[in-house]
Coordinates of C-alpha atoms and ligand atoms in Angstrom, one line a residue:
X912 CA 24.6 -20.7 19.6
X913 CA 25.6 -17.7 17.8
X914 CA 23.9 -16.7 14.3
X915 CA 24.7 -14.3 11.4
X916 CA 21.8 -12.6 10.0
X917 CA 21.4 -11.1 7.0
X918 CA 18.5 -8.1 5.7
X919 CA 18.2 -7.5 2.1
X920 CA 14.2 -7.1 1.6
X921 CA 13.8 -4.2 0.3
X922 CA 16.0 -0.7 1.0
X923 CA 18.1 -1.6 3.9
X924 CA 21.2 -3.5 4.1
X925 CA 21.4 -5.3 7.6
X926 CA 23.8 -7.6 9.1
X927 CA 23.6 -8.7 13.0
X928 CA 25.3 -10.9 15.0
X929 CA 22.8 -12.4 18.1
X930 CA 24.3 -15.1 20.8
X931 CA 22.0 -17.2 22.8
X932 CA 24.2 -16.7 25.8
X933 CA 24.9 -13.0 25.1
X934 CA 22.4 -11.5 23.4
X935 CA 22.9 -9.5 20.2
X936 CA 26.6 -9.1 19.7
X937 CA 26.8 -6.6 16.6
X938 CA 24.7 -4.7 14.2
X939 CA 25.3 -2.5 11.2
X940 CA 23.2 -1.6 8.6
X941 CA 23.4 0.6 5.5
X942 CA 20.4 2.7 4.4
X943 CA 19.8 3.2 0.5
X944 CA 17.5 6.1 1.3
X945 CA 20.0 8.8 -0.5
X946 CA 19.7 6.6 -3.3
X947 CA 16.3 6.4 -3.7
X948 CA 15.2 10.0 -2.9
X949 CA 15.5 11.2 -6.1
X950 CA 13.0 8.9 -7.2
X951 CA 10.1 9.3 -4.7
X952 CA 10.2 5.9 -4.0
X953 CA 12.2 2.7 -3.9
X954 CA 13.5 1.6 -7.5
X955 CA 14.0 -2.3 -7.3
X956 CA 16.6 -2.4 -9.4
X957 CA 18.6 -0.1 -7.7
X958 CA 17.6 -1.6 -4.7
X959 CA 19.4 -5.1 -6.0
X960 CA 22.5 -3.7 -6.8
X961 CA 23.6 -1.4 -4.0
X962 CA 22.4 -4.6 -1.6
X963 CA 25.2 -6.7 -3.9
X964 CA 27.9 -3.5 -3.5
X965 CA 27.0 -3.3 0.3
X966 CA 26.6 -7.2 1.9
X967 CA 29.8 -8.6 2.2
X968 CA 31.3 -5.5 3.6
X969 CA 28.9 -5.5 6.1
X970 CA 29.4 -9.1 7.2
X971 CA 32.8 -8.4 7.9
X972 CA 31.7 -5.3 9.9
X973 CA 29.5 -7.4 12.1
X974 CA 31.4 -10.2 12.4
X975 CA 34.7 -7.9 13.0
X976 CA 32.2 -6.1 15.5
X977 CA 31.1 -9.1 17.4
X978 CA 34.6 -10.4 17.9
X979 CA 33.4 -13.4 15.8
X980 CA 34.9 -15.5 13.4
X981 CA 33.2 -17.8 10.6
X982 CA 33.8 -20.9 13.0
X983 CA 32.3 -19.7 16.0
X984 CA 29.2 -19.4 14.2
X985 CA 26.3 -22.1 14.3
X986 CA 24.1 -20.7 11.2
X987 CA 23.4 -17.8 8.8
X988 CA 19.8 -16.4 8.9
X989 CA 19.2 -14.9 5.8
X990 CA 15.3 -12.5 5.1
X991 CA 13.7 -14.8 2.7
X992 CA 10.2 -13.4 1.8
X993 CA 8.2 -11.3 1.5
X994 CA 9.9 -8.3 -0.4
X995 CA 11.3 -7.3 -3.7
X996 CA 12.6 -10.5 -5.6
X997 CA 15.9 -9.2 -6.7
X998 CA 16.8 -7.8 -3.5
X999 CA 15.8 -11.0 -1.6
X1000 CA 17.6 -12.9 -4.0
X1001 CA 20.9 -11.0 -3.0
X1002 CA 20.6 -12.0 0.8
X1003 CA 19.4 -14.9 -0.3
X1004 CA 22.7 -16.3 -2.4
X1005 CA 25.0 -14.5 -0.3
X1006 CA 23.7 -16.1 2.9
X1007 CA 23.3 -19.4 1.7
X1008 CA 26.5 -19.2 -0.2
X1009 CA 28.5 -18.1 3.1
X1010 CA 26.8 -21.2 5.0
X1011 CA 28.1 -23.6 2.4
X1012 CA 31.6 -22.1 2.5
X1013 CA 31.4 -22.1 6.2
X1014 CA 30.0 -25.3 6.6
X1015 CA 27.1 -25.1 8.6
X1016 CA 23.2 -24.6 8.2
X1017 CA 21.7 -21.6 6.3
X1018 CA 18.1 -20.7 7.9
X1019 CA 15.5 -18.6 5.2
X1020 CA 13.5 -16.3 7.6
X1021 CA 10.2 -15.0 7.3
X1022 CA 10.8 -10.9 7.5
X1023 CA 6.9 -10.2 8.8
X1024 CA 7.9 -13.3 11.7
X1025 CA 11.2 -11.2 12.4
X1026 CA 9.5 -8.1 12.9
X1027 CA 7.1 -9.9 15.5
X1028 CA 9.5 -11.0 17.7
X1029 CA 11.8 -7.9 17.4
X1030 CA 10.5 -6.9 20.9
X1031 CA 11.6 -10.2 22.2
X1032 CA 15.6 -8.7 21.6
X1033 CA 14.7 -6.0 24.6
X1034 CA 14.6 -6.5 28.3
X1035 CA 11.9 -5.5 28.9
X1036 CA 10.0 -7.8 26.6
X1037 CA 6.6 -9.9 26.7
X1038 CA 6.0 -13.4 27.2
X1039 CA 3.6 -15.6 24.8
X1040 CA 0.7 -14.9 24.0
X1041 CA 0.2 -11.3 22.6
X1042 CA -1.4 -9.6 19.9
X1043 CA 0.7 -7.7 17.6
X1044 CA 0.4 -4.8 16.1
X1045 CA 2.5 -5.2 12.7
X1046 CA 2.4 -1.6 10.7
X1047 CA 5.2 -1.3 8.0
X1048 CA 5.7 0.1 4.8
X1049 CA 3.6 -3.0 2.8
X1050 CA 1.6 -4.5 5.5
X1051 CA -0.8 -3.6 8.6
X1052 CA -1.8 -6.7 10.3
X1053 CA -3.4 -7.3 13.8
X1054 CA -2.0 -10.9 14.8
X1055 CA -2.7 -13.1 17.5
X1056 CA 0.7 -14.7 18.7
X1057 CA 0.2 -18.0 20.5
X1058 CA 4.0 -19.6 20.4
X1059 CA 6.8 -19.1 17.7
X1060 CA 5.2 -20.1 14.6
X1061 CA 1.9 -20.1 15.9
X1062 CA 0.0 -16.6 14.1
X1063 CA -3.3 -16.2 14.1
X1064 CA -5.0 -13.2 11.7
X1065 CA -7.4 -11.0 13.5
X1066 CA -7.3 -7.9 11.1
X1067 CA -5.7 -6.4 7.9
X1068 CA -5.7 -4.1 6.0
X1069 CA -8.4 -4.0 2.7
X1070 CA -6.0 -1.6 0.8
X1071 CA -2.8 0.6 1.6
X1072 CA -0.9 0.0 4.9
X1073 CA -0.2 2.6 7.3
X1074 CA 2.9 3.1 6.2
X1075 CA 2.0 3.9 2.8
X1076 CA -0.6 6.0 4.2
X1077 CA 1.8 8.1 6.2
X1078 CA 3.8 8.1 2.9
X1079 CA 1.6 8.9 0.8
X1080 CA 0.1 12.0 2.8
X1081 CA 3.5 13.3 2.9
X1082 CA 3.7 13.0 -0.7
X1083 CA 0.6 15.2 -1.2
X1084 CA 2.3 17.5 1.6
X1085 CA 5.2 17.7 -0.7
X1086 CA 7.2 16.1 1.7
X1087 CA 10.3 14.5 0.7
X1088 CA 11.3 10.9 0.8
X1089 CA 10.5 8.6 3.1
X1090 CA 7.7 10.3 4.1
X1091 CA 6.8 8.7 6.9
X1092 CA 9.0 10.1 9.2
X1093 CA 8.8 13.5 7.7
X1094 CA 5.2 13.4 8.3
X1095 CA 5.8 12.7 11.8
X1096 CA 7.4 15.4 12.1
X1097 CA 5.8 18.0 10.4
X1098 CA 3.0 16.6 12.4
X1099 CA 4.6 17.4 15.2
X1100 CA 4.9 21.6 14.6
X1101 CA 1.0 21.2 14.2
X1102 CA -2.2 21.5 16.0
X1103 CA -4.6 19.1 15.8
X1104 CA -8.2 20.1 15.7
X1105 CA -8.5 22.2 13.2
X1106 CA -9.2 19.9 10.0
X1107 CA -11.7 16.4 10.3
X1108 CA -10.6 13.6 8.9
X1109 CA -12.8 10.1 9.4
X1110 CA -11.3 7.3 11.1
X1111 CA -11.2 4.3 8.5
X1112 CA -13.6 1.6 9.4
X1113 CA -13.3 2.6 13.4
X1114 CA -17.0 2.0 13.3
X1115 CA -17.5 -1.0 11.5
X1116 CA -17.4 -4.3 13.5
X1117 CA -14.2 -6.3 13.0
X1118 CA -10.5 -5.4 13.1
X1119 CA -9.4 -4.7 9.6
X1120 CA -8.2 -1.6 8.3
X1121 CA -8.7 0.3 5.4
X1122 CA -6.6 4.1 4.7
X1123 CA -7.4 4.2 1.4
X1124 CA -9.8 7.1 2.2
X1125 CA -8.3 8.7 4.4
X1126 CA -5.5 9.7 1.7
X1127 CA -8.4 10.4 -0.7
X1128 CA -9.9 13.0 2.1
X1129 CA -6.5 14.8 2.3
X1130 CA -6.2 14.8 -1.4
X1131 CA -9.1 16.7 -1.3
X1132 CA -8.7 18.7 1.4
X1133 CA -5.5 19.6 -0.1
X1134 CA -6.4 20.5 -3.1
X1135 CA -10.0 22.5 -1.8
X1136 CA -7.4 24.9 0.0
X1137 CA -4.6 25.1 -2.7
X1138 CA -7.6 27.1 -5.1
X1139 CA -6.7 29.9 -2.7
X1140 CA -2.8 29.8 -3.5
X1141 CA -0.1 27.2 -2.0
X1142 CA -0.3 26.1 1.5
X1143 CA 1.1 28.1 4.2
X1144 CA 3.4 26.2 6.5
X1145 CA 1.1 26.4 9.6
X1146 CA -1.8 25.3 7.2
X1147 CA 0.4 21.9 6.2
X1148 CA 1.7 21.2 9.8
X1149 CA -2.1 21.4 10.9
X1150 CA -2.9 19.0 7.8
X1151 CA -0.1 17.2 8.7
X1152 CA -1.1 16.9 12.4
X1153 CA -4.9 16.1 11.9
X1154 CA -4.0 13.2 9.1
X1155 CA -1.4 11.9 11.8
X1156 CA -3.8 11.8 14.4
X1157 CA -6.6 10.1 12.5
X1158 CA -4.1 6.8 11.1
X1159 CA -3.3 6.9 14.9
X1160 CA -6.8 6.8 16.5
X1161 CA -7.7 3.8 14.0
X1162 CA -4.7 1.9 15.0
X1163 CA -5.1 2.5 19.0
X1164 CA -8.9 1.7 18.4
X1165 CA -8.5 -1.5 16.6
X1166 CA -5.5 -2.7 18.7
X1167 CA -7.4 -2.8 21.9
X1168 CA -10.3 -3.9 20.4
X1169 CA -8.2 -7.1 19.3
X1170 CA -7.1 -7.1 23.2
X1171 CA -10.7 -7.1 24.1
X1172 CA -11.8 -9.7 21.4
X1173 CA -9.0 -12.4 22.3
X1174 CA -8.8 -11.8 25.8
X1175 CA -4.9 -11.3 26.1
X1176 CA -3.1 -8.1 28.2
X1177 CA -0.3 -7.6 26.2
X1178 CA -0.1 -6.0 23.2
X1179 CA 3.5 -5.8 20.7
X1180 CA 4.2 -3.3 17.6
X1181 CA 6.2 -3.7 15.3
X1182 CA 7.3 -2.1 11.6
X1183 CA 8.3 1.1 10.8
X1184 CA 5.4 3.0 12.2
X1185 CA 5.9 1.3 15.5
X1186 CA 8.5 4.1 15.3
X1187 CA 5.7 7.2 15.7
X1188 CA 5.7 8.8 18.8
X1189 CA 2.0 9.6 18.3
X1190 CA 1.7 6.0 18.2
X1191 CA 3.7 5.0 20.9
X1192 CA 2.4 7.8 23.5
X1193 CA -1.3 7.4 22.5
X1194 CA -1.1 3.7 23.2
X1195 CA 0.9 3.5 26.0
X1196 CA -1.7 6.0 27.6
X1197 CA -4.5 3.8 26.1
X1198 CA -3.5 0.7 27.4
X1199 CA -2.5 2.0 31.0
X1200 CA -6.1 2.8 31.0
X1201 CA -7.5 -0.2 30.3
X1202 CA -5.3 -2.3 32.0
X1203 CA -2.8 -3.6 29.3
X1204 CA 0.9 -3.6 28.5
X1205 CA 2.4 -2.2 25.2
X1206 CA 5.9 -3.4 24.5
X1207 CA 7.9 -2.2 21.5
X1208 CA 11.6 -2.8 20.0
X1209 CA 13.7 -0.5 20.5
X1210 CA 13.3 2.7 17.6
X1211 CA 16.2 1.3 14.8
X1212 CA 14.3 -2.3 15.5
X1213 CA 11.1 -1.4 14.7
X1214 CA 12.0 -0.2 10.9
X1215 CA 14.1 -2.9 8.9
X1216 CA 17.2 -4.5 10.3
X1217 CA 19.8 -7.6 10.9
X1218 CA 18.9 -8.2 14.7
X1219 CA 15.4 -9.5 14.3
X1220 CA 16.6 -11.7 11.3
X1221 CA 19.4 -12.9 13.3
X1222 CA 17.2 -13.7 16.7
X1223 CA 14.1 -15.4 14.5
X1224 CA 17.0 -17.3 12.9
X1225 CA 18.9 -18.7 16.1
X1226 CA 14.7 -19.4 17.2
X1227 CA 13.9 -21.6 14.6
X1228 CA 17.7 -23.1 14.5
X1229 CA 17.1 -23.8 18.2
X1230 CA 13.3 -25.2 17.3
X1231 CA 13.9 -27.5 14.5
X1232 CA 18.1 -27.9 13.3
X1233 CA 17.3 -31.0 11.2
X1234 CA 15.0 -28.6 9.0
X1235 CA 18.1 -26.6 7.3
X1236 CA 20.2 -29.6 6.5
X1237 CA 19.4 -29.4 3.0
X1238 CA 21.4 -26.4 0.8
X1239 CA 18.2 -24.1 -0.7
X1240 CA 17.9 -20.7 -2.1
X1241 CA 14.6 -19.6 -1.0
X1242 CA 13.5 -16.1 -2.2
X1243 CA 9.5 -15.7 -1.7
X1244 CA 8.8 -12.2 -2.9
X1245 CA 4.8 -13.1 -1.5
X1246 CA 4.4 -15.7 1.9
X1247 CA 1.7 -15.5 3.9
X1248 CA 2.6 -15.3 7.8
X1249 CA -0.2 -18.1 8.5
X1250 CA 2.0 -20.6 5.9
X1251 CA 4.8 -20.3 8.9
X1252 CA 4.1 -23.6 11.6
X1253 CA 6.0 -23.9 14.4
X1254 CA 6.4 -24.6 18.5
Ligands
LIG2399 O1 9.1 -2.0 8.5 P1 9.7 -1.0 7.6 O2 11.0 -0.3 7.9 O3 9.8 -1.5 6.1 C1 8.8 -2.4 5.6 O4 9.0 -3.6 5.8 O5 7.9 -1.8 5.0 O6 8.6 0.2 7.5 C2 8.7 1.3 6.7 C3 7.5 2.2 6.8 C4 7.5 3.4 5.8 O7 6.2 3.5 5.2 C5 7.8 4.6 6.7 O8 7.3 5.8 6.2 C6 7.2 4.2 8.0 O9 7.4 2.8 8.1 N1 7.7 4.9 9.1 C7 7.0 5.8 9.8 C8 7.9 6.4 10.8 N2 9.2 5.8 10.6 C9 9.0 4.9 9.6 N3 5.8 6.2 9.8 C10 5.3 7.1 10.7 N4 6.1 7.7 11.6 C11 7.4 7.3 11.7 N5 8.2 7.9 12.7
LIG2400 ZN1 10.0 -4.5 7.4

């Protein structure tokens, strides 16, 4: 069964190629970060329209890369929630739009679900049940994954999500856009140590999250040692270091305490902070301790792309084909995870 997926959530473009028999065939994808950094942030709008300039393009890349045509294909996967509405609604139309054309099922995929199994694309890749450890840009969720479809909350976050608190300390870093990665590494020219930052709700009972604080304490801290004149470079790299190392020690904390609390040895990130080597080392080291396996996508699959959307798609094609007969634009901009039933 090969499927055609399709990524328009939020500032990616992303079209993949996956084959049951061959694994993932093709994937391209076009980043609208140069046309967002002048803003700080996404602009929706913007968002929309390069997605629109960008799609079809990249369908013939992937399809031209995969050595596919249109009739080899058994269904387009398309990212149907959550995200931003108008840039949904251009996978959306597209996708379903190509499916009619071609004839054959279009499948609307939950982008948090794609993420999840994102790890299941690798060989090296866990087997069900796991907890995952889902840190992106909008969300920060500790889930406990019983089967395909089968999510269970533990923990989430009570206000911003890690990402957003990695991009919002760069922001009071002056750090450009997306600061996320730039934080990472300016984090990395640092030593840690020198400033104390708390660790969000590491003491509390219970595995949600809260950063919220944590930005406020850098705010402050920021602007305590700006009243002696700007930052210098060591001073921000140190900040930079200590804030990194604080989001990290709440996310390593809470993680194996949701491996304690359901009982299960393996533990999957995912999102585009499953992309920080802090992250990554600090677990890997934590769970080798403690007698756990940490399994991750490969970097470009943990931030937003076509592959996962393709693989969830040719999953739930595989699960439930009669489901997709009907022609539907779905574009849910909010969908909780726990709506999704499945094997
Ligand atoms: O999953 P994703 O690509 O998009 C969403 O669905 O949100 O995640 C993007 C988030 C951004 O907040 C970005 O700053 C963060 O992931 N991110 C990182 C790193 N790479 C991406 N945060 C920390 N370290 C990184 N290396
Ligand atoms: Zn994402």
């Amino acid at each position: 069964m090969i499927v055609l997926g399709i990524e328009t959530s939020c500032d990616e473009t992303a079209v993949a190629v996956y084959d049951s028999a061959r694994g993932l065939r093709s994937h391209c994808l076009y980043s609208q970060v140069a046309t967002h950094a002048p803003f700080g942030g996404v602009v929706p709008e913007l968002a929309s329209r390069d997605h629109i300039r960008k799609l079809l393009p990249l369908v013939d890349a992937a399809l031209a890369r995969a050595g596919v045509v249109p009739g080899d294909l058994a269904g387009v996967a398309y990212t149907a929630g959550p995200g931003l509405v108008g840039a949904l609604l251009v996978g959306a139309t597209v996708g379903v739009g190509l499916a009619m054309g071609w004839g054959i099922p279009a499948v609307p995929v939950h982008h948090m679900e794609a993420h999840l199994l994102a790890a299941l694309l690798e060989d090296d890749q866990p087997t069900f049940p796991f907890v995952a450890l889902l840190v992106s840009g909008g969300h920060s969720l500790l889930v406990e994954v019983a089967g395909l479809g089968r999510y269970r909350i533990l923990g989430e976050t009570l206000d911003d999500a890690a990402g957003e608190a990695f991009d919002k300390g760069a922001k009071l870093l002056g750090l450009p856009y997306p600061g996320g990665p730039e934080l990472a590494k300016l984090a990395g020219c640092g030593r840690s140590g020198r400033y104390r930052f708390p660790r969000p709700m590491l003491k509390a009972p219970g595995l949600d999250f809260s950063f919220s604080g944590l930005k406020t304490a850098l705010a402050l801290k920021v602007r305590e040692l700006e009243a002696a004149g700007p930052l210098a470079d060591d001073t921000r790299a140190d900040l930079a270091a200590d804030y990194q190392q604080a989001i990290v020690d709440t996310l390593v904390g809470k993680s194996v305490r949701a491996l304690d609390a359901t009982g299960h040895r393996q533990l999957v990130v995912a999102g585009g902070v499953g992309a920080n080597r802090a992250l990554r080392e600090q677990l890997r080291a934590e769970l080798s301790r403690t007698g756990g396996t940490v399994y991750y996508p490969r970097t470009e699959f943990c931030t937003d792309n076509g592959a996962m959307i393709a693989f969830t798609g040719y999953r739930r094609l595989e699960l439930a084909p009669a489901a997709y007969s009907s022609v539907r634009v779905e574009a849910r901009p909010r969908w909780p995870l726990e709506e999704l039933t499945g094997s």
